[in-house]
Short mmCIF file of C-alpha atoms and ligand atoms in Angstrom, two decimals:
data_model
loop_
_atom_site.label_atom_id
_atom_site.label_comp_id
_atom_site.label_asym_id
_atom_site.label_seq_id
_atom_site.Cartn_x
_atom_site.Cartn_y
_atom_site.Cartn_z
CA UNK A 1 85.00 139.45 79.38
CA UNK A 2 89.03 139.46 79.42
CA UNK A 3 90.57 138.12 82.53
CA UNK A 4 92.60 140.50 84.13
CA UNK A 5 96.57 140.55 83.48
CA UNK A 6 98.21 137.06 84.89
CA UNK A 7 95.33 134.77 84.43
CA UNK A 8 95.61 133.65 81.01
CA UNK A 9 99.55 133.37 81.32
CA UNK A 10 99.27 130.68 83.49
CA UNK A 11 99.47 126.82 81.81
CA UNK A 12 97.12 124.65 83.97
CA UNK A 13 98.66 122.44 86.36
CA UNK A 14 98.49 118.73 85.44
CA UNK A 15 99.01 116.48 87.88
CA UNK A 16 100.84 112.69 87.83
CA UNK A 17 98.61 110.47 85.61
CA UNK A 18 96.84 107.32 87.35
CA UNK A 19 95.62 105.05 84.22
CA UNK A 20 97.80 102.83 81.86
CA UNK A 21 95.43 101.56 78.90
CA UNK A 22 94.71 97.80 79.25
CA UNK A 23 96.43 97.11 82.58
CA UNK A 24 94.65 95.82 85.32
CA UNK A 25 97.43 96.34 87.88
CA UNK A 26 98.68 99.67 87.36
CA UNK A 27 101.62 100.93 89.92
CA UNK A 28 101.39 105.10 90.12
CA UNK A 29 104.24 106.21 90.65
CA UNK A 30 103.36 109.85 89.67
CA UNK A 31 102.27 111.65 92.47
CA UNK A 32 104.01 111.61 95.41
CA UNK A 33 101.57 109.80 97.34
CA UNK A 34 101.87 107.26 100.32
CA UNK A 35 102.19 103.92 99.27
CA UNK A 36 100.95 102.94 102.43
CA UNK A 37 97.95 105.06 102.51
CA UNK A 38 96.80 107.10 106.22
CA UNK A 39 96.85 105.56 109.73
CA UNK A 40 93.83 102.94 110.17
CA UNK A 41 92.86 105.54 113.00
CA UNK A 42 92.23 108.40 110.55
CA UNK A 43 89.96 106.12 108.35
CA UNK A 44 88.02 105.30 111.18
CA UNK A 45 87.84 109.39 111.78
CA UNK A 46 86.71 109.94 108.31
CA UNK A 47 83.92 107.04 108.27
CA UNK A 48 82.44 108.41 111.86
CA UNK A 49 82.33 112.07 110.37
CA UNK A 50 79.77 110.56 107.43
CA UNK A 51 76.74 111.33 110.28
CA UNK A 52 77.44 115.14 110.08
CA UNK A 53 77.68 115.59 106.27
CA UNK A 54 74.68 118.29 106.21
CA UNK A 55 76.21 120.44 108.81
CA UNK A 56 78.99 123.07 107.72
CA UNK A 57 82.63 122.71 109.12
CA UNK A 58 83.82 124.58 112.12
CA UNK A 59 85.13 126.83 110.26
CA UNK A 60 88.91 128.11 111.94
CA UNK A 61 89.51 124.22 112.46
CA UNK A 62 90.21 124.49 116.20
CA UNK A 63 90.61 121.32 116.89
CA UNK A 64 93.31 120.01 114.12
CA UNK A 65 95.15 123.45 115.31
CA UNK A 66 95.20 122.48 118.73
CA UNK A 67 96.54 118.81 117.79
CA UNK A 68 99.18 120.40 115.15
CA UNK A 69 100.04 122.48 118.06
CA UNK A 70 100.58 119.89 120.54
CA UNK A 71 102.30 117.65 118.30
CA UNK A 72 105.21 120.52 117.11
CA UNK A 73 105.11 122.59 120.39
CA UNK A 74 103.13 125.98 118.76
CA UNK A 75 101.00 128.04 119.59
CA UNK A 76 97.58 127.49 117.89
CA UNK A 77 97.36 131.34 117.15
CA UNK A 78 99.87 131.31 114.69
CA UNK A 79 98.60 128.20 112.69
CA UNK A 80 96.44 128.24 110.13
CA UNK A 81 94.40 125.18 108.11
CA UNK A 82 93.81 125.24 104.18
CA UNK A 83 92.44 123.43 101.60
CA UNK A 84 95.58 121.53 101.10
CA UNK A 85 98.80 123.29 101.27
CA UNK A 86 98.09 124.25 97.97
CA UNK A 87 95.10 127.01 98.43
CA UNK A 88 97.56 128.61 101.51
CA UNK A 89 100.44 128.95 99.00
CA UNK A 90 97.93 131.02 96.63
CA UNK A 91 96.39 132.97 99.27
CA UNK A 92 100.20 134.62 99.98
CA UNK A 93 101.20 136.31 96.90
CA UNK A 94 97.30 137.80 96.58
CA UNK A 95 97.71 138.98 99.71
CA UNK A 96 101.33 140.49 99.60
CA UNK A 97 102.07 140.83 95.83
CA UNK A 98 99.74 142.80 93.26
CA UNK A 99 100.03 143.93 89.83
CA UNK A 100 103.63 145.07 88.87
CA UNK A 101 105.12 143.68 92.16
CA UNK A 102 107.73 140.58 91.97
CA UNK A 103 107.75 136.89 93.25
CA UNK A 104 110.80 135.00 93.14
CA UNK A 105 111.31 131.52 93.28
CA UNK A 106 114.36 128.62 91.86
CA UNK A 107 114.02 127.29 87.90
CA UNK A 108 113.08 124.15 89.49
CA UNK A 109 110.82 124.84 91.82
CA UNK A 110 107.55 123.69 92.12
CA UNK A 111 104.87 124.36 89.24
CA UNK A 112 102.45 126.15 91.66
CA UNK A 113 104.59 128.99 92.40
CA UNK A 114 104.26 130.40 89.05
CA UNK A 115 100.33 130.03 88.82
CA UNK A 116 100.11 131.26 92.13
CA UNK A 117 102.33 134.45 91.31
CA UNK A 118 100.22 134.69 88.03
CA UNK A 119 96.66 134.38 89.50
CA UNK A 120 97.82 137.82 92.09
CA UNK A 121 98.36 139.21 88.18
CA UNK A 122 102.30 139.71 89.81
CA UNK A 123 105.46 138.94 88.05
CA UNK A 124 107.19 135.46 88.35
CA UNK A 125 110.89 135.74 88.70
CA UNK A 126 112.62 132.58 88.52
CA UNK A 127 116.49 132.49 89.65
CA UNK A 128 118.74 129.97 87.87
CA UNK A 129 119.62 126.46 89.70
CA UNK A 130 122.66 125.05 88.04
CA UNK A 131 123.20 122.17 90.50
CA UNK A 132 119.36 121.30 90.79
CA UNK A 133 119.85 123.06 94.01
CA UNK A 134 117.46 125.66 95.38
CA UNK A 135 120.66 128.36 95.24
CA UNK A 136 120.28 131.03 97.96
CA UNK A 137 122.59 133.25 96.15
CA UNK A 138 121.16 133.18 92.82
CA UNK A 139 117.73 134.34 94.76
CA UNK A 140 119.38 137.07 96.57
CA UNK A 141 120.79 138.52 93.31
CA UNK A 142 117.46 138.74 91.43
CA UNK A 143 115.43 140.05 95.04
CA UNK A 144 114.92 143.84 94.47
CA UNK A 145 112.32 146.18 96.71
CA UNK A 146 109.97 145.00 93.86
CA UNK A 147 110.26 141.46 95.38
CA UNK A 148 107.00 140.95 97.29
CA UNK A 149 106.85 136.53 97.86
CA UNK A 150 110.03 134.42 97.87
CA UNK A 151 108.72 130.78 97.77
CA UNK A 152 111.11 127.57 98.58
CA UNK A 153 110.21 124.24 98.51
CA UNK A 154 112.53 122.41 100.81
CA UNK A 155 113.54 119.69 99.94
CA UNK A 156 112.07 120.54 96.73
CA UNK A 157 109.95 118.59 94.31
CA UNK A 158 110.58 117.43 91.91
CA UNK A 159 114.84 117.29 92.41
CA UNK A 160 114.58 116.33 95.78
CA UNK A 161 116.75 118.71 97.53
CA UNK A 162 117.46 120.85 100.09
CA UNK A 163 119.17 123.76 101.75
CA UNK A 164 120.83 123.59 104.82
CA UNK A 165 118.75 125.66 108.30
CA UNK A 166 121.85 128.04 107.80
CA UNK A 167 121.19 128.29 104.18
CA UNK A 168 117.84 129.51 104.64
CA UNK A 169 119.07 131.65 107.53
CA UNK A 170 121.18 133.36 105.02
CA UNK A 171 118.09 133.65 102.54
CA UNK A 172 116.05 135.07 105.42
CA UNK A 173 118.82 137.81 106.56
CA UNK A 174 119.89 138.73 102.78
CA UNK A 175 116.23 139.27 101.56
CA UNK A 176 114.28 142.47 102.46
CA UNK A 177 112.59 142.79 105.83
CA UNK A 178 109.54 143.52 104.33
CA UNK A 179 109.39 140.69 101.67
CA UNK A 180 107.98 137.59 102.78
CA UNK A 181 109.42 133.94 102.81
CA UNK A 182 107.54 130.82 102.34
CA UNK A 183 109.15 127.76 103.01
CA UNK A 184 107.26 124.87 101.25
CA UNK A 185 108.13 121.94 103.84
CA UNK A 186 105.76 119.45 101.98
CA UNK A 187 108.58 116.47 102.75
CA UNK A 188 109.99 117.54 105.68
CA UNK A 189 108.46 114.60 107.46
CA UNK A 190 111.14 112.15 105.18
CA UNK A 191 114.13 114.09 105.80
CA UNK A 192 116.98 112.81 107.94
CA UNK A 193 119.58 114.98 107.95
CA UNK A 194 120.88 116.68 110.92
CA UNK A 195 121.28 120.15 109.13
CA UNK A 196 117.91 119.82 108.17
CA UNK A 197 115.17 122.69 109.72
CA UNK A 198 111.69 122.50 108.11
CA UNK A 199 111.04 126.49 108.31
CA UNK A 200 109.25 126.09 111.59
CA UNK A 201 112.17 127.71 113.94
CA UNK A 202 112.85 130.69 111.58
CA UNK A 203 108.78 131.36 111.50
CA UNK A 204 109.29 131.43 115.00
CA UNK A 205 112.17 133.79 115.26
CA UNK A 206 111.62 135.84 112.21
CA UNK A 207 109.05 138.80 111.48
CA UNK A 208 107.99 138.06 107.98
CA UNK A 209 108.50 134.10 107.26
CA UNK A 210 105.69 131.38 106.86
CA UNK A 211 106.29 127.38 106.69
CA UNK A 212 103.84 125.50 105.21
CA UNK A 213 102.83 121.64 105.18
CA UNK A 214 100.25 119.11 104.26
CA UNK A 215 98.71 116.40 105.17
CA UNK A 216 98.86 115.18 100.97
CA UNK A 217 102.28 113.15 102.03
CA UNK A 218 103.62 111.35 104.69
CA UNK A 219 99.84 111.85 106.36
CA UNK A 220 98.37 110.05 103.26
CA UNK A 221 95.62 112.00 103.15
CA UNK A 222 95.82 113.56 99.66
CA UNK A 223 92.53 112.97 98.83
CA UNK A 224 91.00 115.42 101.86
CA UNK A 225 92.79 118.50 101.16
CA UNK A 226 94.39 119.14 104.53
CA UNK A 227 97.20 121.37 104.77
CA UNK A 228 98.59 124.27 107.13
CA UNK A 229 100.71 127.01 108.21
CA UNK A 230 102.79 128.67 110.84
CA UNK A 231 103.97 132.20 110.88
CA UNK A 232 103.45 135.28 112.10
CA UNK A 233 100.38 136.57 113.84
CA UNK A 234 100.09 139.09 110.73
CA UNK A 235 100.34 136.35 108.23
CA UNK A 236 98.04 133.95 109.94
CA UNK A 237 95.41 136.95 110.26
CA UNK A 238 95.59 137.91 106.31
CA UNK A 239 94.60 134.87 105.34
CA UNK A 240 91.86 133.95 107.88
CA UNK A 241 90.74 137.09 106.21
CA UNK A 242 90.49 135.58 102.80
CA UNK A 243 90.60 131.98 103.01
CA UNK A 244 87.54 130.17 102.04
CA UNK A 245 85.42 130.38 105.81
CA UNK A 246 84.71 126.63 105.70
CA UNK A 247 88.10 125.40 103.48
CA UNK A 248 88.86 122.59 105.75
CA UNK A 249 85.92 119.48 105.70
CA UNK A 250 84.51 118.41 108.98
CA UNK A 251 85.70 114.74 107.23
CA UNK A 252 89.51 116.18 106.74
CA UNK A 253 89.58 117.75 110.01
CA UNK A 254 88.99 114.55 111.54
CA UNK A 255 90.54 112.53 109.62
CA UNK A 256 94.03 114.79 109.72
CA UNK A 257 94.13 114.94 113.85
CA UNK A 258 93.95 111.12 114.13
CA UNK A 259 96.22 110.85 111.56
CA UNK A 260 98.45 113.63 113.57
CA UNK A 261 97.56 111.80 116.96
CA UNK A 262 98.94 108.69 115.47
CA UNK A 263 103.13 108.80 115.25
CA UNK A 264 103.81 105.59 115.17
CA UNK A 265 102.61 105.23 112.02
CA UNK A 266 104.16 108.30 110.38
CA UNK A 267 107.38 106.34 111.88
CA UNK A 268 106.45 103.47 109.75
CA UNK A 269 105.78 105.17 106.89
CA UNK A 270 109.23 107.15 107.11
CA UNK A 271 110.85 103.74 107.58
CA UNK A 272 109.47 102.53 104.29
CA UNK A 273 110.49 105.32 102.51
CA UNK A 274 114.23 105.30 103.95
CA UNK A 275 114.73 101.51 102.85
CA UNK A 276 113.18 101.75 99.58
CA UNK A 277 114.30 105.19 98.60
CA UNK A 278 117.95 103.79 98.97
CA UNK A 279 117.04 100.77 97.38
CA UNK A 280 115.62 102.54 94.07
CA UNK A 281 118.79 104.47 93.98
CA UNK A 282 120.97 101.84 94.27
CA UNK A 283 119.03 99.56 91.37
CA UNK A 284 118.70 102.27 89.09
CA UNK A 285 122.07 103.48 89.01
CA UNK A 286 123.13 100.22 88.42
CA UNK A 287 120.47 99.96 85.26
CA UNK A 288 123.45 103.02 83.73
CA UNK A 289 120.87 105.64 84.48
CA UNK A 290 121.83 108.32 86.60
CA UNK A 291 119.61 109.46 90.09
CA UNK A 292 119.88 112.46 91.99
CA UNK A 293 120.23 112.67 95.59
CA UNK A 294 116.73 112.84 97.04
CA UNK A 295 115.80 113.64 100.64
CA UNK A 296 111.94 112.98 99.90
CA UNK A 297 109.87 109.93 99.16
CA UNK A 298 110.70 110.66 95.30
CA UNK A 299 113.43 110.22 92.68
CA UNK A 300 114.63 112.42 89.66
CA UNK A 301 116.14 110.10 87.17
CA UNK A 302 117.79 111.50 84.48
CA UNK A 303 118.19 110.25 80.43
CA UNK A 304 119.91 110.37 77.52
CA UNK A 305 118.89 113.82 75.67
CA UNK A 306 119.03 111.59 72.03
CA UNK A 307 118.60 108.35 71.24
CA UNK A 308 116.63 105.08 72.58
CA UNK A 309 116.99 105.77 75.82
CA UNK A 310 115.11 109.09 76.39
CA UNK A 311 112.77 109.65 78.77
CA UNK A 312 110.36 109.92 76.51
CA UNK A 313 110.76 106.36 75.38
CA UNK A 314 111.19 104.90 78.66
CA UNK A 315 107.92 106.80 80.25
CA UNK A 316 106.03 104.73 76.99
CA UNK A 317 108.12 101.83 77.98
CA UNK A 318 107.10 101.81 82.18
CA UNK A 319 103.06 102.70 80.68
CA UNK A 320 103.37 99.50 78.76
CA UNK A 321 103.92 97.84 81.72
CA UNK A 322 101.16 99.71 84.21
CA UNK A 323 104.06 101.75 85.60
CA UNK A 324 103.44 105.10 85.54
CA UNK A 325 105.64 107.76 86.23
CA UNK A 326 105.87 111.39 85.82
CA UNK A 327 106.99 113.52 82.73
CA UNK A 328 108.94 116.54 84.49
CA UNK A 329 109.79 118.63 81.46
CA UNK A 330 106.93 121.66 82.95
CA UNK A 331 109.66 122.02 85.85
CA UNK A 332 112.07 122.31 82.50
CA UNK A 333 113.80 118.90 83.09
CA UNK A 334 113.01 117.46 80.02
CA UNK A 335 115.49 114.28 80.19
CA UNK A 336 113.78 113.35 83.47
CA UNK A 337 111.29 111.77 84.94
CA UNK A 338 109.96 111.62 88.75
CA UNK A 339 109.62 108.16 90.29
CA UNK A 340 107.80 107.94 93.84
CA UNK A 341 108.91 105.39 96.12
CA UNK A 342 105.79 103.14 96.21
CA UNK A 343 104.90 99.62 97.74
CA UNK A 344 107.37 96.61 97.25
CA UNK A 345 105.23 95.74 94.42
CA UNK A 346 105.65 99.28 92.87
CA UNK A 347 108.85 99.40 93.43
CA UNK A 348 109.78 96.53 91.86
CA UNK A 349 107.82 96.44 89.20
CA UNK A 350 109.12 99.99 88.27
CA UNK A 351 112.83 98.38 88.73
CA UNK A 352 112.37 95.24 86.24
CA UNK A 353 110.56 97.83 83.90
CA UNK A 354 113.65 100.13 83.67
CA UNK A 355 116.14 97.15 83.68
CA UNK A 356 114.54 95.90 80.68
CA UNK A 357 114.00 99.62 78.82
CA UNK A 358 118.02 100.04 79.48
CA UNK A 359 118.89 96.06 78.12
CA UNK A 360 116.78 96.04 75.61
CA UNK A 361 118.93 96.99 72.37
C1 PLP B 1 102.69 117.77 97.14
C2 PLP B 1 103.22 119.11 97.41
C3 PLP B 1 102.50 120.02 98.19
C4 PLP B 1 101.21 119.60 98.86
O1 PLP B 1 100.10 120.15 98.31
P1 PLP B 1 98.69 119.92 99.00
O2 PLP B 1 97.87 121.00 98.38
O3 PLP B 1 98.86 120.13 100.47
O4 PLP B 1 98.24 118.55 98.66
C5 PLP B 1 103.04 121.27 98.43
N1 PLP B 1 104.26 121.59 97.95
C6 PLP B 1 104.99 120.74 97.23
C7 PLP B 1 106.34 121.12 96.79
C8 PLP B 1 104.48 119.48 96.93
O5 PLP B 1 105.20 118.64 96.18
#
């Protein structure tokens, strides 16, 4: 039976690889994850939820939405929970694109905004990012009534950048009333920058804009599945329509609100990543390789296109040493490759790795 148009377009997603043959000690680096794992409180939430495993979710995960509400200052309403992030960013273009209809997103955006565009059998349009910069012009010129979805991951992985609260408020007010925006806040949590908006004010003040976030990050709570997202009341009711009527676990419910309830740790965790984000930068530059600015709790570190020093040769290079970090040439960034800040250990592991890939003659 033939899959109807889209499906078979779309190249699986493959996420960051966690083994290095033969190491014991094996740093991953690939994923984006929190090297310091979720707040002791939400593991204690998760292990007290193992007495309830035979009984079903509650299903529009009250709860979590009140706590997400309290936390940000929303109204629960306009909130809704997913199976990670990552099932709420499909649900959208089903819901507002179909066959023949258009969704736009940068060159470097992330991988699941094709497969998601794909999977409503609509037509990914990707606008060109010279600077590895989300460009809101380059997105306005390619947005025609066709345009259905316009997805941005701010800051976006895997370049870790971002556009500006007006930039976005210029995306919103160029781009069709009736054409919705998503704005993929997955990092916002790591961002300190005072021009800096996750997407939450203009989902506020705007008729057809969504934010999204997850738990997968600063939360570390990847494993769970936990994401959500604010928006309009018409939004929010489409896709309690057709999300999955138990997405959320009882286990990832619980586990999300303490980890929610809990700030001081999220403040710890953004600490980490402001000291040792800096500090990768600073010792990989000096290694001669070059690093993009990054807002998030990742690098992009970019190669020589020939020669020794590819990133080809120094992704084998890191393996060899149970360093693992991730191959970005899906996002068409071939010459790169995606470092997450990790634990000390991680991170300086990855450093002596590179130094020696970048000595070594
Ligand atoms: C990691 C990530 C997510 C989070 O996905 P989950 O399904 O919530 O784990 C979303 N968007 C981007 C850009 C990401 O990098």
């Amino acid at each position: 039976m033939k899959p109807v148009p889209g499906i078979l377009d779309i190249a699986p997603y493959i996420g960051g690889r966690n083994e290095a043959a033969g190491h014991a000690r094996v740093f991953k680096l690939s994923s984006n994850e929190s090297p310091l794992g979720p707040s002791p409180k939400a593991i204690e939430a998760f292990k007290a939820a193992s007495g309830s495993l035979h009984l079903y979710p509650e299903g529009s995960a009250a709860a979590l939405r009140a706590a997400i509400a309290d936390v940000f200052d929303l109204s629960a309403e306009r909130i809704v929970c997913g199976n990670g992030s990552d099932e709420l960013l499909h649900l959208l273009p089903q819901i507002y694109a179909g066959p023949g209809d258009e969704v736009l997103f940068s060159e470097h955006g992330f991988l699941v905004y094709k497969i998601a565009a794909l999977a409503a059998s609509a037509v990914p349009v990707i606008a060109p990012e010279p600077n590895l910069v989300t460009d809101v012009d380059a997105l306005l010129a390619r947005a025609t009534p066709k345009t259905k979805v316009v997805f941005v991951a701010n800051p976006n992985n895997p370049t870790g950048s971002y556009n500006t609260a007006a930039e976005l408020r210029r995306l919103r007010a160029g781009l069709p009333k009736e054409c919705l925006l998503v704005i993929d806040a997955a990092y916002a949590e790591y961002v300190n920058r005072n021009d800096y908006e996750s997407g939450l004010e203009l989902a506020a003040t705007t008729e057809n804009t969504v934010m999204t976030r997850t738990f997968s990050k600063i939360y570390g709570l990847a494993a769970l599945r936990v994401g959500w997202a604010y928006g309009p009341p018409g939004v929010i009711d489409a896709l309690n329509r057709i999300r999955g009527p138990f997405n959320v676990s009882t286990a990832g419910q619980a586990a999300a609100i303490a980890a929610m309830r809990d700030r001081a740790h999220v403040d710890v965790c953004a600490a980490h990543n402001a000291k040792w984000l800096h500090w990768l930068a600073e010792r990989i530059t000096a290694t001669g390789l070059k690093v993009r600015s990054s807002v998030g709790n990742f690098l992009l570190i970019e190669f020589e296109p020939t020669g020794a020093k590819t990133a080809a040769a120094a992704d084998q290079f890191l393996m060899q040493r149970g360093v693992i970090l991730r191959g970005v040439a899906a996002y068409g960034l071939p010459n790169c490759l995606r470092i997450s800040v990790g634990t000390e250990d991680g991170n300086k592991a990855a450093v002596s790795a590179l130094e020696e890939f970048m000595s070594a003659t």
